[in-house]
CSV table of C-alpha atoms in Angstrom, one decimal:
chain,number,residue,atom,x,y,z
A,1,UNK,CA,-11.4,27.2,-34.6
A,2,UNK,CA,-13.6,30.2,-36.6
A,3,UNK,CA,-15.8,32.1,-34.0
A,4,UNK,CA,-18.8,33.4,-34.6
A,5,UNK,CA,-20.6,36.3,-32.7
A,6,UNK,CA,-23.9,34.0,-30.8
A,7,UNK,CA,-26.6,37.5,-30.6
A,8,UNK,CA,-28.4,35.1,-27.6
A,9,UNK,CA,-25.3,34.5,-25.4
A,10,UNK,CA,-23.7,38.3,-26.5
A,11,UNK,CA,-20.3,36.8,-26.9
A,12,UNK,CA,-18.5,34.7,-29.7
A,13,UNK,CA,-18.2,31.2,-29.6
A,14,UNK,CA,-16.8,28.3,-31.6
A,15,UNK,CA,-19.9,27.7,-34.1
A,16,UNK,CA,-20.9,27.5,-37.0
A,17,UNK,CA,-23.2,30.5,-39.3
A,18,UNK,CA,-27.0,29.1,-39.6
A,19,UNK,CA,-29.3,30.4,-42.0
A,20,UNK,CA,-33.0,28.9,-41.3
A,21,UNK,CA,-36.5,29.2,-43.7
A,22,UNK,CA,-39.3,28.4,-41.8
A,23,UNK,CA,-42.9,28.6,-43.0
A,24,UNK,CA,-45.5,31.5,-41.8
A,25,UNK,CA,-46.6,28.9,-39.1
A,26,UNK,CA,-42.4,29.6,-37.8
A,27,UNK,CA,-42.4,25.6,-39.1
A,28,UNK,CA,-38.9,24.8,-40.1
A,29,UNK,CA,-38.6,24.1,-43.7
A,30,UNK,CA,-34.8,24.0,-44.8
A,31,UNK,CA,-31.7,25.0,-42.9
A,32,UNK,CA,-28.2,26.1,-44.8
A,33,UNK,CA,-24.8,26.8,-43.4
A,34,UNK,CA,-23.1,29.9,-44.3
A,35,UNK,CA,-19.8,30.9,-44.8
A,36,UNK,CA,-18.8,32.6,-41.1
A,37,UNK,CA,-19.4,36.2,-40.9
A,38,UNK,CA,-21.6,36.5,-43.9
A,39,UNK,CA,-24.6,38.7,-44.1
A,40,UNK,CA,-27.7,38.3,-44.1
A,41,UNK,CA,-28.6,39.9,-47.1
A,42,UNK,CA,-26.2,37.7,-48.8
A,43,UNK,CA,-27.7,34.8,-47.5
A,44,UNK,CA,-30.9,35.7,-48.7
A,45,UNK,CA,-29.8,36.2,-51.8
A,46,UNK,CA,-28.4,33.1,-52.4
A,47,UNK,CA,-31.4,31.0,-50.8
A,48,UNK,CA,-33.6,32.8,-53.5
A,49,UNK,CA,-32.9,29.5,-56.2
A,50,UNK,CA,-32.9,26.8,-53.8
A,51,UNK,CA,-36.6,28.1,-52.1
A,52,UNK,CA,-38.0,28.8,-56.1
A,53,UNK,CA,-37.5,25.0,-56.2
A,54,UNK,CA,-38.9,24.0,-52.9
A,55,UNK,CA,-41.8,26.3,-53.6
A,56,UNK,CA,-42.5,25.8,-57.3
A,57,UNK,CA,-41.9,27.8,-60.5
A,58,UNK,CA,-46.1,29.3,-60.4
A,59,UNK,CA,-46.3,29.6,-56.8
A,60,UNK,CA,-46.4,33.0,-55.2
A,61,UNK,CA,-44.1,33.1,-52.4
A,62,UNK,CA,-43.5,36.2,-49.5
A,63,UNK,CA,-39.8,36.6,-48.0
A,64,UNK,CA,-40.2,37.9,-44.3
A,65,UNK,CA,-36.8,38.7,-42.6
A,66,UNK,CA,-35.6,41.3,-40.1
A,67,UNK,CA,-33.9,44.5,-40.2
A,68,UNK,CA,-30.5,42.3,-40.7
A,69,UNK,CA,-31.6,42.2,-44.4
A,70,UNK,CA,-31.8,45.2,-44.9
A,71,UNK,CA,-30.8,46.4,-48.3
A,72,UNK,CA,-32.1,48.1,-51.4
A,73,UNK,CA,-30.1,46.2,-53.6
A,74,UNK,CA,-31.6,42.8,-52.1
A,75,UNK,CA,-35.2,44.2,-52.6
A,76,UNK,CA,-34.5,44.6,-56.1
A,77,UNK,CA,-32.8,41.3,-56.5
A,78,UNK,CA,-36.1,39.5,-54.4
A,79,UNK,CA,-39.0,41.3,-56.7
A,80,UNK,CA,-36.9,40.0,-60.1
A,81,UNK,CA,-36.4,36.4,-58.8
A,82,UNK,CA,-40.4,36.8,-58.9
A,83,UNK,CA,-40.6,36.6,-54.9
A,84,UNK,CA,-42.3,39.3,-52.9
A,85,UNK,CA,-40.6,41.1,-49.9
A,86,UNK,CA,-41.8,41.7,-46.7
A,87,UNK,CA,-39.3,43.4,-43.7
A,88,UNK,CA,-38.7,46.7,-41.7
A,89,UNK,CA,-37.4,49.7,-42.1
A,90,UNK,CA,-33.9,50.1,-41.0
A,91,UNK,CA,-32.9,54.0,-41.9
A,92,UNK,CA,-34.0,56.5,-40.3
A,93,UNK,CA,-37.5,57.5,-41.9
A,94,UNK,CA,-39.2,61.1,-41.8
A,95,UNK,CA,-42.5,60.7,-39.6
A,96,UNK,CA,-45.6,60.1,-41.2
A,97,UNK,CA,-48.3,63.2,-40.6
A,98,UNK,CA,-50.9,62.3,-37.8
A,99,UNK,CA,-53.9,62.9,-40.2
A,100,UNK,CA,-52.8,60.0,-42.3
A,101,UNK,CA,-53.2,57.4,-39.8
A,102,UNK,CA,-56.5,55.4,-39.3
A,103,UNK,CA,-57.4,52.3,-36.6
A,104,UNK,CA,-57.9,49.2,-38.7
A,105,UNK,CA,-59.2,45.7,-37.6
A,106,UNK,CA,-57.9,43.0,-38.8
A,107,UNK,CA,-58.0,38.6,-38.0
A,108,UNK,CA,-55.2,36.6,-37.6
A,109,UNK,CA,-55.1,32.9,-38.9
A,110,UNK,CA,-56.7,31.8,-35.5
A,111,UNK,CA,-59.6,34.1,-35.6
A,112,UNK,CA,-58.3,36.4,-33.3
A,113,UNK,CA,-58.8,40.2,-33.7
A,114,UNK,CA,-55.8,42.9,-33.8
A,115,UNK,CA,-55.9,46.8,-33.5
A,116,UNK,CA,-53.5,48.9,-35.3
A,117,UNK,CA,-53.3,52.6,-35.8
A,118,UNK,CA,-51.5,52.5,-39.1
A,119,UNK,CA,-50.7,54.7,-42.2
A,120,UNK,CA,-50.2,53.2,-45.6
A,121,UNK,CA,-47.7,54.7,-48.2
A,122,UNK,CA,-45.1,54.6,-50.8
A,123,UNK,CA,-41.3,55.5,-50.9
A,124,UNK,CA,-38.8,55.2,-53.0
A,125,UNK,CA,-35.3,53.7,-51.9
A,126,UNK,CA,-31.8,54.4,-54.1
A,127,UNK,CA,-29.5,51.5,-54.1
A,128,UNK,CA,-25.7,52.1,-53.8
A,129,UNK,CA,-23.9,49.3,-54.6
A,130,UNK,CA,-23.7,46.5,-56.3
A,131,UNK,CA,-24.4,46.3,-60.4
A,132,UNK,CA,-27.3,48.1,-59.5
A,133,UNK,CA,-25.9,51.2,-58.2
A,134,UNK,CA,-27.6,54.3,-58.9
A,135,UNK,CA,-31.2,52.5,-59.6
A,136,UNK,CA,-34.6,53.2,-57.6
A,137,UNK,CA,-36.9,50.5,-56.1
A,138,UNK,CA,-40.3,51.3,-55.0
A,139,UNK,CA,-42.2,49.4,-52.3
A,140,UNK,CA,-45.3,50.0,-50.5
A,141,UNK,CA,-44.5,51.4,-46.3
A,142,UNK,CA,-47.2,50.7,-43.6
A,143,UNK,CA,-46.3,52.5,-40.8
A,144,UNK,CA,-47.2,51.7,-37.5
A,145,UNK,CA,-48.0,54.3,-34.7
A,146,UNK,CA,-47.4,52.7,-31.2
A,147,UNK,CA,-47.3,54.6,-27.6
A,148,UNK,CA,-43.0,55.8,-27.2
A,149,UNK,CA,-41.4,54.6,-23.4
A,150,UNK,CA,-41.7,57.6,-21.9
A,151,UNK,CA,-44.7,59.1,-23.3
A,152,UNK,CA,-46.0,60.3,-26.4
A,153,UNK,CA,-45.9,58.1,-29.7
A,154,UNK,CA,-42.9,56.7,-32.2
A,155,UNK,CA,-43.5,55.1,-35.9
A,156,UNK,CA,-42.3,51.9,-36.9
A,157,UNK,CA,-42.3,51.3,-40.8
A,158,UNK,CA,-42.8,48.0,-42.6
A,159,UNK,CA,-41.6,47.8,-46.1
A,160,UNK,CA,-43.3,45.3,-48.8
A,161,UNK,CA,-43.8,44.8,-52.4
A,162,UNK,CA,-47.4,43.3,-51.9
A,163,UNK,CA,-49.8,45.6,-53.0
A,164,UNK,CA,-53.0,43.1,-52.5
A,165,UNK,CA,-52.4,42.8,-48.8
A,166,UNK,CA,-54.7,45.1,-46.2
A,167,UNK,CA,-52.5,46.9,-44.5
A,168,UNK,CA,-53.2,45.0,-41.2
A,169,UNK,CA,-52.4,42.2,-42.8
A,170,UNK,CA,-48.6,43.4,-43.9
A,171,UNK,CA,-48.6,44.5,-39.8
A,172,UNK,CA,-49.7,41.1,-38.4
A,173,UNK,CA,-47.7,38.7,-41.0
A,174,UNK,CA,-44.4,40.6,-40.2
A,175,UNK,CA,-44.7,40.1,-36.1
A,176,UNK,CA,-45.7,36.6,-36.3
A,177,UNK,CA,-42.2,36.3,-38.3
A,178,UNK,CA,-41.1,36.1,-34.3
A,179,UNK,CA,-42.9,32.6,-34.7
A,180,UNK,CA,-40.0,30.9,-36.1
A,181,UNK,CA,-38.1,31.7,-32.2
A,182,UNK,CA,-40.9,29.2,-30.7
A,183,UNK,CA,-38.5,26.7,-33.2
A,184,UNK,CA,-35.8,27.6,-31.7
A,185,UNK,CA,-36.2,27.7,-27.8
A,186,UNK,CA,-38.2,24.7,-27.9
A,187,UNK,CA,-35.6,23.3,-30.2
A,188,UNK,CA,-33.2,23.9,-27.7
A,189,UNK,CA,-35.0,22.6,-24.7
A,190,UNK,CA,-36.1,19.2,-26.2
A,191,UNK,CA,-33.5,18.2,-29.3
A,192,UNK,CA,-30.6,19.5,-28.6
A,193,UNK,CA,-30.5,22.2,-31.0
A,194,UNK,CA,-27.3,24.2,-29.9
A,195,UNK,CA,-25.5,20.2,-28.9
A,196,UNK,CA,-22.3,19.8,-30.5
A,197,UNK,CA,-23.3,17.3,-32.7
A,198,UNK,CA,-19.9,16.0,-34.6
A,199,UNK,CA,-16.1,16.9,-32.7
A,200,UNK,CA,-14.4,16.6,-35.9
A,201,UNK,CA,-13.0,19.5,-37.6
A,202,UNK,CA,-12.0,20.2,-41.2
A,203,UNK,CA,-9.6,23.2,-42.3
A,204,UNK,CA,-10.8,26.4,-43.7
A,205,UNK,CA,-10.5,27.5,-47.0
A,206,UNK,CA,-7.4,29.7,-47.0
A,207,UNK,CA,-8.5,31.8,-50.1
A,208,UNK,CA,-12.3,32.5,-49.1
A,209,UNK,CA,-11.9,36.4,-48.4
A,210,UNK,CA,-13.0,37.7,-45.0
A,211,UNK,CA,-13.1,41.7,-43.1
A,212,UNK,CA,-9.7,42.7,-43.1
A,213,UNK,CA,-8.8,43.9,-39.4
A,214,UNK,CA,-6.2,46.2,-40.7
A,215,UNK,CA,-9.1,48.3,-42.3
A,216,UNK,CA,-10.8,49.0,-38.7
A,217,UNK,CA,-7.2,49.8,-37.5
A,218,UNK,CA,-6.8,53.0,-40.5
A,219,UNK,CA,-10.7,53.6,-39.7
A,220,UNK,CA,-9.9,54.7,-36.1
A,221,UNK,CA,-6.6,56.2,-37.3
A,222,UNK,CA,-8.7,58.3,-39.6
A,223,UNK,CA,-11.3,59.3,-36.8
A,224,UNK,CA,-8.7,60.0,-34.6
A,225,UNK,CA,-6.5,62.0,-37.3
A,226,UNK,CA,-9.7,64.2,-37.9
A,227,UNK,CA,-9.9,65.1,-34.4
A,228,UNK,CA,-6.6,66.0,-33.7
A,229,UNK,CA,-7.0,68.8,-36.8
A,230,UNK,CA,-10.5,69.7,-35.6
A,231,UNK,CA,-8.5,70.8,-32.2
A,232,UNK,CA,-5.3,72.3,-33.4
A,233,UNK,CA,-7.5,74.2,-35.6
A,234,UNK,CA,-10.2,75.4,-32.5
A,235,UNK,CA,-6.8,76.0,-30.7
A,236,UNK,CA,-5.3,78.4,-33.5
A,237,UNK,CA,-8.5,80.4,-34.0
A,238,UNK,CA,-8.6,81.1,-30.2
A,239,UNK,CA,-5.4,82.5,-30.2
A,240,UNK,CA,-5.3,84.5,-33.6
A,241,UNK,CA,-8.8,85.6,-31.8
A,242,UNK,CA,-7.1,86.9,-28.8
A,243,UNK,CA,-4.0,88.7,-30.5
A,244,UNK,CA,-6.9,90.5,-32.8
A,245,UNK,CA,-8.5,91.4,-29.5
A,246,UNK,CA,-6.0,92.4,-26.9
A,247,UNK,CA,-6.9,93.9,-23.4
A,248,UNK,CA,-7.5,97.8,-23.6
A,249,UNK,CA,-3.7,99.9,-23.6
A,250,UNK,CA,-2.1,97.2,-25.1
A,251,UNK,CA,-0.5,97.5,-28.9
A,252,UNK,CA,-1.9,95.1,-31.4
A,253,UNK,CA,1.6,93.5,-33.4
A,254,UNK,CA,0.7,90.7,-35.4
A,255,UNK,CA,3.6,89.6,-37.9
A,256,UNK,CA,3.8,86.7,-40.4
A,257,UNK,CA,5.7,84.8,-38.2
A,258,UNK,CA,3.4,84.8,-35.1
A,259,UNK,CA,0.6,83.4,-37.5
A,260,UNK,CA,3.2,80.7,-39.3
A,261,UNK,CA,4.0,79.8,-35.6
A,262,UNK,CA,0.1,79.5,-34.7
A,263,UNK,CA,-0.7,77.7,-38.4
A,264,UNK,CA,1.9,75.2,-38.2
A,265,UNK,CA,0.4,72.6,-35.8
A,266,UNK,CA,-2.9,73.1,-37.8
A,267,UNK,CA,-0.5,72.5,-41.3
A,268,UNK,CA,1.1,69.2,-39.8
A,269,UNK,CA,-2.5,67.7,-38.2
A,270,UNK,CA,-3.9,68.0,-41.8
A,271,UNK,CA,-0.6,66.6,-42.9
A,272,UNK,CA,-1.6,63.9,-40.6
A,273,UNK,CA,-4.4,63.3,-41.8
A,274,UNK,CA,-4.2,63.4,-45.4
A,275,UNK,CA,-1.3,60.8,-44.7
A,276,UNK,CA,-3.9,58.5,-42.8
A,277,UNK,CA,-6.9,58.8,-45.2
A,278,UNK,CA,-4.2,57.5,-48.0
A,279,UNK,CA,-3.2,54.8,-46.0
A,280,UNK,CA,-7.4,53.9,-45.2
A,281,UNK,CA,-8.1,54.1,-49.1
A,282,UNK,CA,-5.0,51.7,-49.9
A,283,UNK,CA,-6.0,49.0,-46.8
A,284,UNK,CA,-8.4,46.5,-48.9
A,285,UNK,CA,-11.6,45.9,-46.8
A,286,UNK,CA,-11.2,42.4,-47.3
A,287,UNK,CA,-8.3,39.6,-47.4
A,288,UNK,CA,-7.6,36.0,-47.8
A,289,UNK,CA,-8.1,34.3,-44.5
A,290,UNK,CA,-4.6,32.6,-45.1
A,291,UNK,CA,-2.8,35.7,-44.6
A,292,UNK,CA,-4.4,36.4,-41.2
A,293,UNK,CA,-4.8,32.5,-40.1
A,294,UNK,CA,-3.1,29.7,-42.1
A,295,UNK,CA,-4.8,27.0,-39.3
A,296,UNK,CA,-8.0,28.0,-39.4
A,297,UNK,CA,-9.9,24.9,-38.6
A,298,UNK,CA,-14.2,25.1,-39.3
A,299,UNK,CA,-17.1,22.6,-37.4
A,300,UNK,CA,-17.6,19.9,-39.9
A,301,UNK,CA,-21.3,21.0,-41.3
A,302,UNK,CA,-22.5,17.6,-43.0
A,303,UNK,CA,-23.4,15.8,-39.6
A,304,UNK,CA,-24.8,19.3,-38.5
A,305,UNK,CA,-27.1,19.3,-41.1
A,306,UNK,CA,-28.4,15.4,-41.3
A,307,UNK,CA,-29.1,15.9,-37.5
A,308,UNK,CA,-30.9,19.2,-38.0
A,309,UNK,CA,-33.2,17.4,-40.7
A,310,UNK,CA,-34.1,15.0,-38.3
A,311,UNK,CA,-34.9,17.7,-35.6
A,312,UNK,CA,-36.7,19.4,-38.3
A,313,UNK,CA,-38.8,16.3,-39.4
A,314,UNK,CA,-39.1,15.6,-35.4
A,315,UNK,CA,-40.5,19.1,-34.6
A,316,UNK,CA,-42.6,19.1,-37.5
A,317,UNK,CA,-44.4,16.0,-36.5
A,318,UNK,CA,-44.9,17.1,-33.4
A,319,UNK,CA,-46.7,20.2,-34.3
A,320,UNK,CA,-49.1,18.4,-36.6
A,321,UNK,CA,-50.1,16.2,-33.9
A,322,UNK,CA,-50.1,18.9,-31.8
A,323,UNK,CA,-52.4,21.2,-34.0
A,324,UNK,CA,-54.4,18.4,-34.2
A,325,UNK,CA,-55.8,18.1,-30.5
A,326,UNK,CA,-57.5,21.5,-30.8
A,327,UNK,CA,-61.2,20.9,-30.6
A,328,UNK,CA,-60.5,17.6,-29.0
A,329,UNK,CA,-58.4,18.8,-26.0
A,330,UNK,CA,-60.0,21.0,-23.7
A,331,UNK,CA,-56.4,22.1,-22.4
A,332,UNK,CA,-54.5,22.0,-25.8
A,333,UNK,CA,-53.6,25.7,-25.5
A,334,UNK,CA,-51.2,24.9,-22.7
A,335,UNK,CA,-50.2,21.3,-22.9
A,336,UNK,CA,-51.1,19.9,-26.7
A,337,UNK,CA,-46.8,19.3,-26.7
A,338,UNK,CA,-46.3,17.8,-23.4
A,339,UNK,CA,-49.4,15.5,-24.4
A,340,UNK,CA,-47.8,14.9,-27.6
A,341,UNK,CA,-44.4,14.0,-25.9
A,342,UNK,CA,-45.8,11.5,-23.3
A,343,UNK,CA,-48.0,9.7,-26.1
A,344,UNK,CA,-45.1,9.3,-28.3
A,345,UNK,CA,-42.5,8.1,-25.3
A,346,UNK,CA,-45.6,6.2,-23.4
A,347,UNK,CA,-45.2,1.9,-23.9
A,348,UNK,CA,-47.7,-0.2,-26.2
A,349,UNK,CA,-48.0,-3.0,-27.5
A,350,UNK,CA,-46.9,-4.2,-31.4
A,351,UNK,CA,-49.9,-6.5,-33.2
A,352,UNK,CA,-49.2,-7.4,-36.4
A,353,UNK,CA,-52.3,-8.9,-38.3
A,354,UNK,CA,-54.3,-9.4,-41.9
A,355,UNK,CA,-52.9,-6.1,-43.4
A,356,UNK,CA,-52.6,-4.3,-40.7
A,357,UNK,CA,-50.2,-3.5,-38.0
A,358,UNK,CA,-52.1,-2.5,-34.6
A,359,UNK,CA,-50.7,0.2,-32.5
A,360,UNK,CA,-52.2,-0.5,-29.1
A,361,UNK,CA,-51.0,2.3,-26.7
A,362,UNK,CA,-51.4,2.2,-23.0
A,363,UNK,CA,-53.1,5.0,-21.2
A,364,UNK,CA,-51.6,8.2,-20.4
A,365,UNK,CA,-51.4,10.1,-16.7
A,366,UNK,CA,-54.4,11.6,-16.6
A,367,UNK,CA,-58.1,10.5,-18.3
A,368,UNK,CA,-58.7,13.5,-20.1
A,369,UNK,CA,-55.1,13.1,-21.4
A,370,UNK,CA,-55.9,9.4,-23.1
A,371,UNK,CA,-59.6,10.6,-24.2
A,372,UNK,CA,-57.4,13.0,-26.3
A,373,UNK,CA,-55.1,10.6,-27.5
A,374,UNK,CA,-57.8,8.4,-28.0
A,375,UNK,CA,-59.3,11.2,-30.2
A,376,UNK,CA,-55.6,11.3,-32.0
A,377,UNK,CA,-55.8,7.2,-33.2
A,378,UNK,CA,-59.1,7.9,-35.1
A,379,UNK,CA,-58.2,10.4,-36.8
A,380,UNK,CA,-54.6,8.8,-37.3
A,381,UNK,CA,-56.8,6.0,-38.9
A,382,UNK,CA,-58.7,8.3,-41.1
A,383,UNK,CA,-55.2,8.5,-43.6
A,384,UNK,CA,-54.8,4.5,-43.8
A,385,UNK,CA,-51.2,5.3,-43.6
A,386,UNK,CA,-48.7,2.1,-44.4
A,387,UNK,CA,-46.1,0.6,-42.7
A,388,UNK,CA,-42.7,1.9,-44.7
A,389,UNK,CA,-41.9,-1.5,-47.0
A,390,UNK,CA,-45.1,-3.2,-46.2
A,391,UNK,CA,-48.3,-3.5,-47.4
A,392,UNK,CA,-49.7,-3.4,-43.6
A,393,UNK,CA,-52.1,-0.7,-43.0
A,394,UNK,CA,-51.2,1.3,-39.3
A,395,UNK,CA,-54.0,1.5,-36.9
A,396,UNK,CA,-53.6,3.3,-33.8
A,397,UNK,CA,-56.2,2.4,-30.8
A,398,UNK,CA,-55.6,3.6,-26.9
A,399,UNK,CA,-56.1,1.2,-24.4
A,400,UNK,CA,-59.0,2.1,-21.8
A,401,UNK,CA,-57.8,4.1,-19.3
A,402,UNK,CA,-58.6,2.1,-15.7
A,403,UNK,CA,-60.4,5.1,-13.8
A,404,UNK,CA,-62.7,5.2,-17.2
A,405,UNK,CA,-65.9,3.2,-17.4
């Protein structure tokens, strides 16, 4: 069974390769299964047609993703698919000078106010591989000063190609990418996200090309090869060192076959390694899975992905309910989604009547919790919803609560 590396649980597990979009509320949109050990950037890549559609041909559309992205190549390919990019910095980057920085102000989507100290600039990034090897892309960098662990300051560097953005804007969308993880946990906590949803298993495809383990193996050989010439070298310097430089009395006698004697371990490690760099360059970095495992057997991804839509359409109606109890929940900070999760477990009764069908629901635990669902049915009503293959309006009404007048 193909094993995947699970960053949450640090080890790898029987699974299967998830790639998720999620809106800049971190509400899921679409979900795709990747081929196992794919990259990120790949992924990305290939998303790009599938999320034009979703999004529409005019509509202006911002790719957020982290550092597991990173790559000039994809930045190029994003901006010419008519998408804008938004991510972080992954190289190392030269500081920016401290007189460039200012403190800037800026409001989230909630009203709330945040503080950076940030720096906005340009760079320009050479891509190496791919048809587009040897180009340039250029993209704006707002760099963020923050105080360093153990004193002092470090920069962090967001990269973008939105040039109409503030740059506390560019700072607050890309950390509220970390909104897409409240998906996740509470995905996992209430549907069952990481459940093994099907048993059944289909084989791999024995020709899709994978990492070749062979080319790690010459890798180290190389690394070690290297070292072993770095030494015999250091060792035959030393001594031609101290033959040059004898103690005082002594004769100096160096002949031509005390310094074959002394290069010949240096002559054989570069031997050795010459020999292993050959034998790097001819591994091929990747091979067809059937040479390495004929058998491999993959999670069958179909059922995975009708019961993700399902979670997806699940979550997603909760949050709209949920968002929709500010202003009438005093407490909807803290419990909007355990509210929302008793109101749509909690018992009722089913009144069909002249074009309607009446939701009556019984009260919740707690008053303040059923003058909030209460709250929920009228404005349920407002959108004269039907009943799917009837022409019976829904109309939601909450019974009245017995320790309410």
């Amino acid at each position: 069974m193909q094993k995947t590396h699970v960053a949450r649980l640090k080890f790898p597990a029987p699974a299967t390769t998830e790639t998720w979009v999620t809106g800049q509320d971190g509400d899921p949109v679409f979900m795709v299964v990747a081929e196992p050990s794919d990259s990120l950037a790949g992924e990305l890549r290939r998303l790009l047609p599938d999320l034009r559609v979703i999004a529409g041909q005019d509509r202006r559309v911002t790719v957020c993703f982290d550092r597991g992205g990173w790559s000039p190549a994809l930045f190029a390919d994003i901006t010419a698919a008519g998408f804008d990019l938004l991510t972080w910095r992954k190289v190392p980057a030269p500081d920016i000078p401290a007189g460039q920085f200012t403190t800037i102000t800026c409001a989230d989507d909630r009203g709330r106010e945040h503080r950076y100290d940030l720096a906005d600039t340009t760079v320009t990034l050479t891509i190496s591989e791919g048809p587009r090897k040897g180009q340039t892309v250029s993209l704006r960098q707002v760099t963020r000063r923050v105080p360093a662990r153990h004193g002092g300051t470090r920069q962090i560097h967001a990269l973008t190609s939105r040039t109409d953005l503030a740059a506390g804007d560019v700072c607050w969308r890309l950390t509220s990418r970390w909104r897409e993880e409240n998906y996740f946990r509470y995905a996992r906590t209430h549907f069952a996200l990481d459940a093994l949803d099907c048993y059944a298993a289909t084989p791999d495809d024995p020709d899709r090309e994978v990492p070749n383990p062979a080319k790690k193996t010459a890798a180290a050989q190389v690394r070690r090869a290297e070292i072993l010439a770095a030494a015999a070298q250091a060792q035959r310097d030393a001594s031609l060192a101290a033959l040059r430089n004898p103690a005082p009395g002594q004769p100096v006698t160096i002949t031509n076959q005390m310094i074959n004697a002394l290069a010949a371990p240096v002559e054989a490690a570069y031997h050795e390694l010459a020999e292993a760099d050959k034998a790097a360059a001819a591994t091929p970095a990747r091979v067809p899975l059937g040479t390495l495992a004929p058998d491999m057997m993959r999670l069958e991804a179909e059922v995975k992905q009708i019961t993700h839509a399902i979670r997806m359409a699940a979550y997603n109606a909760e949050t709209t309910l949920a968002r929709a109890l500010d202003g009438r929940y005093a407490r909807a900070g803290d419990e909007a989604y355990a509210l929302i999760r008793e109101a749509l477990t909690a018992s009722g009764d089913i009144r069909p009547g002249d074009n309607e069908l009446l939701i009556r629901l019984d009260p919740l635990t707690a008053p303040r919790r059923t003058q909030a669902l209460d709250a929920l049915c009228s404005q349920l009503n407002q959108a004269a919803s039907r009943y799917p293959g009837t022409d019976l309006v829904l109309r939601y009404e909450v019974k009245p609560h017995p320790g309410i007048a």
